[in-house]
mmCIF file with all atom_site columns, C-alpha atoms in Angstrom:
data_model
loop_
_atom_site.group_PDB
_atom_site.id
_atom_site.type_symbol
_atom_site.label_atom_id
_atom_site.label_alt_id
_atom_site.label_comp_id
_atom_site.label_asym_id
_atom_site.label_entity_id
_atom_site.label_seq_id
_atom_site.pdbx_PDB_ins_code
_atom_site.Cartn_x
_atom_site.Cartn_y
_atom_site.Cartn_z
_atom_site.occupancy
_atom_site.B_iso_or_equiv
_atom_site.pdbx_formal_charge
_atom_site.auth_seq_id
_atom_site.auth_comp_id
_atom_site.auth_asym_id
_atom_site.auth_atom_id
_atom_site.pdbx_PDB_model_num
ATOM 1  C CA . UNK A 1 1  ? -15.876 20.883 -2.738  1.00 71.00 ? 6  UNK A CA 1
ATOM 2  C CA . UNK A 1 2  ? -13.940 19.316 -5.499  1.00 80.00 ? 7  UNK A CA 1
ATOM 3  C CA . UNK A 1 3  ? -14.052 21.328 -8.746  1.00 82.00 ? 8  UNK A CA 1
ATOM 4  C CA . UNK A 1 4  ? -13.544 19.090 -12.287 1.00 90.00 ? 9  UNK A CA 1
ATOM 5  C CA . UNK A 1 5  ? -11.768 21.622 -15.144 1.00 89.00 ? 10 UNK A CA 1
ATOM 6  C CA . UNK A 1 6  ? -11.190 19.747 -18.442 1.00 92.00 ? 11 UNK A CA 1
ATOM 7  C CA . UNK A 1 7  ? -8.487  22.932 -19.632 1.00 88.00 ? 12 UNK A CA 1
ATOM 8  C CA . UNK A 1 8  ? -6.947  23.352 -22.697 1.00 91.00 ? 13 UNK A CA 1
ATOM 9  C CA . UNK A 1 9  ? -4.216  26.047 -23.322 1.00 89.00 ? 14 UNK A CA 1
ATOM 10 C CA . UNK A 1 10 ? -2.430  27.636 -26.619 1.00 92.00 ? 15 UNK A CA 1
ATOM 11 C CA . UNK A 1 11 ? 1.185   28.245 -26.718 1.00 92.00 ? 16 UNK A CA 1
ATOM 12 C CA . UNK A 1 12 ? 3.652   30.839 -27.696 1.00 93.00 ? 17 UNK A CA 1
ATOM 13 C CA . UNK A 1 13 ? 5.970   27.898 -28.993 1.00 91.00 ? 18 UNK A CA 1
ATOM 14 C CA . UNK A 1 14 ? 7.232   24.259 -28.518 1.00 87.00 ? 19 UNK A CA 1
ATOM 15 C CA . UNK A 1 15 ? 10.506  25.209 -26.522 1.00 84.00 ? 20 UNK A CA 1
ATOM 16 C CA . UNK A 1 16 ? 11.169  25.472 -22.866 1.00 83.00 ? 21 UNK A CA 1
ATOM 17 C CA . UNK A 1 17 ? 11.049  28.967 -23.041 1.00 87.00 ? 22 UNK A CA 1
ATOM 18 C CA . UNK A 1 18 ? 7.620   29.104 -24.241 1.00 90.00 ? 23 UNK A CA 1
ATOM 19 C CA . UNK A 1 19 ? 4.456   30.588 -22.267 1.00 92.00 ? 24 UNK A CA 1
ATOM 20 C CA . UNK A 1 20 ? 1.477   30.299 -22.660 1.00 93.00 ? 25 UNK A CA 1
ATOM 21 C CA . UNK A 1 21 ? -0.960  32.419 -24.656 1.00 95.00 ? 26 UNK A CA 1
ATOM 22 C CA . UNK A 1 22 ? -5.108  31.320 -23.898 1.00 94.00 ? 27 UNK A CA 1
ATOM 23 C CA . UNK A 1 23 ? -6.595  29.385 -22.424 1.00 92.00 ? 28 UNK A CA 1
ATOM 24 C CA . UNK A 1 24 ? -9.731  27.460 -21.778 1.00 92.00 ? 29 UNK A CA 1
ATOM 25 C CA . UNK A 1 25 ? -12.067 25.436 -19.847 1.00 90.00 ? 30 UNK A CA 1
ATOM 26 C CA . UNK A 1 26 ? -15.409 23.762 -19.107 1.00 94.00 ? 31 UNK A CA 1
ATOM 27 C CA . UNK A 1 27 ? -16.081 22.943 -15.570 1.00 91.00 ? 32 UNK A CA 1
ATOM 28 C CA . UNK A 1 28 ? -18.263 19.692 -14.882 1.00 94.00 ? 33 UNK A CA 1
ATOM 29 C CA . UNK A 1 29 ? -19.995 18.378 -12.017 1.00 91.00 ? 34 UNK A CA 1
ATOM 30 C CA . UNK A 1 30 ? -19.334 14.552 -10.633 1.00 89.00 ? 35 UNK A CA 1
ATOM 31 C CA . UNK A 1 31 ? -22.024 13.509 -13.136 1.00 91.00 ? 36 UNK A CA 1
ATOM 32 C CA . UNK A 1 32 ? -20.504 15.480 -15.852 1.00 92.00 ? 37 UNK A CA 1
ATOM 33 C CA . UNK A 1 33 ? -23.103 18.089 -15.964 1.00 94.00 ? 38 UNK A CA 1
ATOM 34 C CA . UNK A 1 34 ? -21.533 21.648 -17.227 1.00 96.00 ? 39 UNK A CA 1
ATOM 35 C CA . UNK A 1 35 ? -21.697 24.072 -14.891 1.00 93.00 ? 40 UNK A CA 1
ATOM 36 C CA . UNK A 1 36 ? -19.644 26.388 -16.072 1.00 91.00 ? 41 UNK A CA 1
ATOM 37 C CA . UNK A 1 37 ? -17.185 27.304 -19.689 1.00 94.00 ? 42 UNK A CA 1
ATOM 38 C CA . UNK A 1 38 ? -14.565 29.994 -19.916 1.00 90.00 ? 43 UNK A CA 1
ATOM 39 C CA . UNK A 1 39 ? -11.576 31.088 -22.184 1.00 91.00 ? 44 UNK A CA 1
ATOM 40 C CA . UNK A 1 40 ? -9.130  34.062 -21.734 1.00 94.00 ? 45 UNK A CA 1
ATOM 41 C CA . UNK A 1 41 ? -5.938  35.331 -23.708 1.00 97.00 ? 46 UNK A CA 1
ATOM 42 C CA . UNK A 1 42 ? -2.399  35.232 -21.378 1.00 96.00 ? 47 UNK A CA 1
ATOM 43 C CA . UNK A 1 43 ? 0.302   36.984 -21.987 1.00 97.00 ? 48 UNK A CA 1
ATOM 44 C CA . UNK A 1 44 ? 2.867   34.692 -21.878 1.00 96.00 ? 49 UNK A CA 1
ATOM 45 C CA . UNK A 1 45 ? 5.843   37.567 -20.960 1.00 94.00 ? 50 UNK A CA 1
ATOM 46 C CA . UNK A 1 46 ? 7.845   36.376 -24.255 1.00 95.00 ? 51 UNK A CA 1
ATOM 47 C CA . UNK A 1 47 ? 7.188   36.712 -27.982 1.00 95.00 ? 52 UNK A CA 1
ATOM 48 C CA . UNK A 1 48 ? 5.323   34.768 -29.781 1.00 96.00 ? 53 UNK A CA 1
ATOM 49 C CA . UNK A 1 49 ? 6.833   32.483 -31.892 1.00 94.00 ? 54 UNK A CA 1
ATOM 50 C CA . UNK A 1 50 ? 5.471   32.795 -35.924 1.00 95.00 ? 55 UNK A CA 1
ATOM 51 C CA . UNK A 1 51 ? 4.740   29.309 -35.869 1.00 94.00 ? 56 UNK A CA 1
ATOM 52 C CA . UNK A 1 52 ? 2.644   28.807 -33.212 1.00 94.00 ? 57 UNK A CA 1
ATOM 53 C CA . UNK A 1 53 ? 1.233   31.832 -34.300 1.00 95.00 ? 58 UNK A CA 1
ATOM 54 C CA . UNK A 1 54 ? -0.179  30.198 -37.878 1.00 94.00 ? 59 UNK A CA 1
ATOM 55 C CA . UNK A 1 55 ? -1.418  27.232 -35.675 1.00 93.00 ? 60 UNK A CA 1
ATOM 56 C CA . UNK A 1 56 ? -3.801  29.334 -33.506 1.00 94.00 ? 61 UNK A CA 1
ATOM 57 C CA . UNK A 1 57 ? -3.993  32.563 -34.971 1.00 95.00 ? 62 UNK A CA 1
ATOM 58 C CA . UNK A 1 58 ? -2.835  34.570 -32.138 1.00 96.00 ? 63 UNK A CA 1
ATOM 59 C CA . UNK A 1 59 ? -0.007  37.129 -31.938 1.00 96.00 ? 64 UNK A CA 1
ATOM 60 C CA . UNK A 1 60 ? 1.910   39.305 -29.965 1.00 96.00 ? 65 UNK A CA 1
ATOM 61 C CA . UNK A 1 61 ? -0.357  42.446 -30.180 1.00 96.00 ? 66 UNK A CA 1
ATOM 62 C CA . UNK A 1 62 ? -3.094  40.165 -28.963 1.00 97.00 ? 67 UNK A CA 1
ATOM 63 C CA . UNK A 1 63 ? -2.015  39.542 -25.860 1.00 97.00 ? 68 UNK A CA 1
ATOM 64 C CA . UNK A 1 64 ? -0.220  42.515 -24.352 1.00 96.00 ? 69 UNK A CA 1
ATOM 65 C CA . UNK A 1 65 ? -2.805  43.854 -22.097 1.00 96.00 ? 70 UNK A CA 1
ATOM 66 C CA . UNK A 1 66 ? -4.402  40.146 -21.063 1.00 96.00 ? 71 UNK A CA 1
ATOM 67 C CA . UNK A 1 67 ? -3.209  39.060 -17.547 1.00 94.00 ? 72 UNK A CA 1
ATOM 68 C CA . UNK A 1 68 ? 0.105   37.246 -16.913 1.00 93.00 ? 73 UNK A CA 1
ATOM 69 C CA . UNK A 1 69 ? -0.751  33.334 -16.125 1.00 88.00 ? 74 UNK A CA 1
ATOM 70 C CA . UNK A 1 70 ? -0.058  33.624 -12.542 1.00 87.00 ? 75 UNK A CA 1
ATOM 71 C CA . UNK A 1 71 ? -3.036  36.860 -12.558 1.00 88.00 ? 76 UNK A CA 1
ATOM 72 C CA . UNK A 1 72 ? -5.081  34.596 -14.050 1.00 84.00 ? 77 UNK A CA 1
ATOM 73 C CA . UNK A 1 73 ? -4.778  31.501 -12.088 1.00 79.00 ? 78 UNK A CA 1
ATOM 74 C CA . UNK A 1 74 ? -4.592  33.896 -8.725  1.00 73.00 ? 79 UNK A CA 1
ATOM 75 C CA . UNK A 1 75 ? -7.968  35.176 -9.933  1.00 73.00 ? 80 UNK A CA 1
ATOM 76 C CA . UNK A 1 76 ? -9.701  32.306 -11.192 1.00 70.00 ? 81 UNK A CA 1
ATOM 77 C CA . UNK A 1 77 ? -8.625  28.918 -8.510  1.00 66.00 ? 82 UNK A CA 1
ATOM 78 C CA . UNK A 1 78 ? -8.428  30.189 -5.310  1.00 62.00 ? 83 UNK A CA 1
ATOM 79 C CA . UNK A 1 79 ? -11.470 28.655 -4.200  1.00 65.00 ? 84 UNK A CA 1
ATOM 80 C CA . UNK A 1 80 ? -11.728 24.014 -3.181  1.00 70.00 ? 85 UNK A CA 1
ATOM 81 C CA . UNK A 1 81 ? -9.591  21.415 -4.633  1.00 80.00 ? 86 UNK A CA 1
ATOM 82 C CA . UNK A 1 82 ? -9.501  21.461 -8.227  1.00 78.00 ? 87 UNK A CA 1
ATOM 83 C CA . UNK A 1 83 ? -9.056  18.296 -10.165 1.00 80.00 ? 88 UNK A CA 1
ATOM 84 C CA . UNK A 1 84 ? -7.757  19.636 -13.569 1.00 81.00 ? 89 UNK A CA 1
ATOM 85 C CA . UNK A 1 85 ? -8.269  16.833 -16.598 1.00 83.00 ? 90 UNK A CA 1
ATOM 86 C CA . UNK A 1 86 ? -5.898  18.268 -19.532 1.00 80.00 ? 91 UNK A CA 1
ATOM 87 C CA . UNK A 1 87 ? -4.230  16.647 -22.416 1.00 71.00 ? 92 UNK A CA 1
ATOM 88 C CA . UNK A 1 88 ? -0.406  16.901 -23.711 1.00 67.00 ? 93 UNK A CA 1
ATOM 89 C CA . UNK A 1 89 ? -0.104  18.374 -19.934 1.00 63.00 ? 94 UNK A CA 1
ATOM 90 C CA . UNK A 1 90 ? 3.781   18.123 -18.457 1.00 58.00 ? 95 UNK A CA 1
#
């Protein structure tokens, strides 16, 4: 069964070293129906940079006991394909 995620994430920062920090999603159904939404912080495993941090409002001490990104993905898509539908993604 094919799952549809339209995602959206935060960042630590712009640079290549940057992780990132939530994230969140709204799973559809073929006729765009929501089935399901869901957000969660990440630690991204490097510090925030201030920046980013007066963009989305989310710092360091935020995020130090929320799952890693690989946790979180391990945990949440291990189930069917997964079609995700994202914006800005690389």
């Amino acid at each position: 069964m094919l799952r549809i995620i339209l995602g959206d994430v935060e960042t630590s920062g712009l640079d290549g070293d940057a992780g990132v920090v939530e994230v969140a999603w709204t799973e559809v159904d073929e006729n765009l129906t929501i089935q399901s939404s869901f957000y969660s912080r990440i630690n991204p495993g490097v510090p925030i940079n201030p920046a980013a941090s007066g963009v989305h409002g989310i710092t360091d001490k935020d995020v130090v006991n929320c799952p890693t990104l690989s946790e979180f993905v391990g945990s949440h898509f291990h189930e069917g394909e997964v079609l995700l539908v994202a914006h800005n993604a690389v």
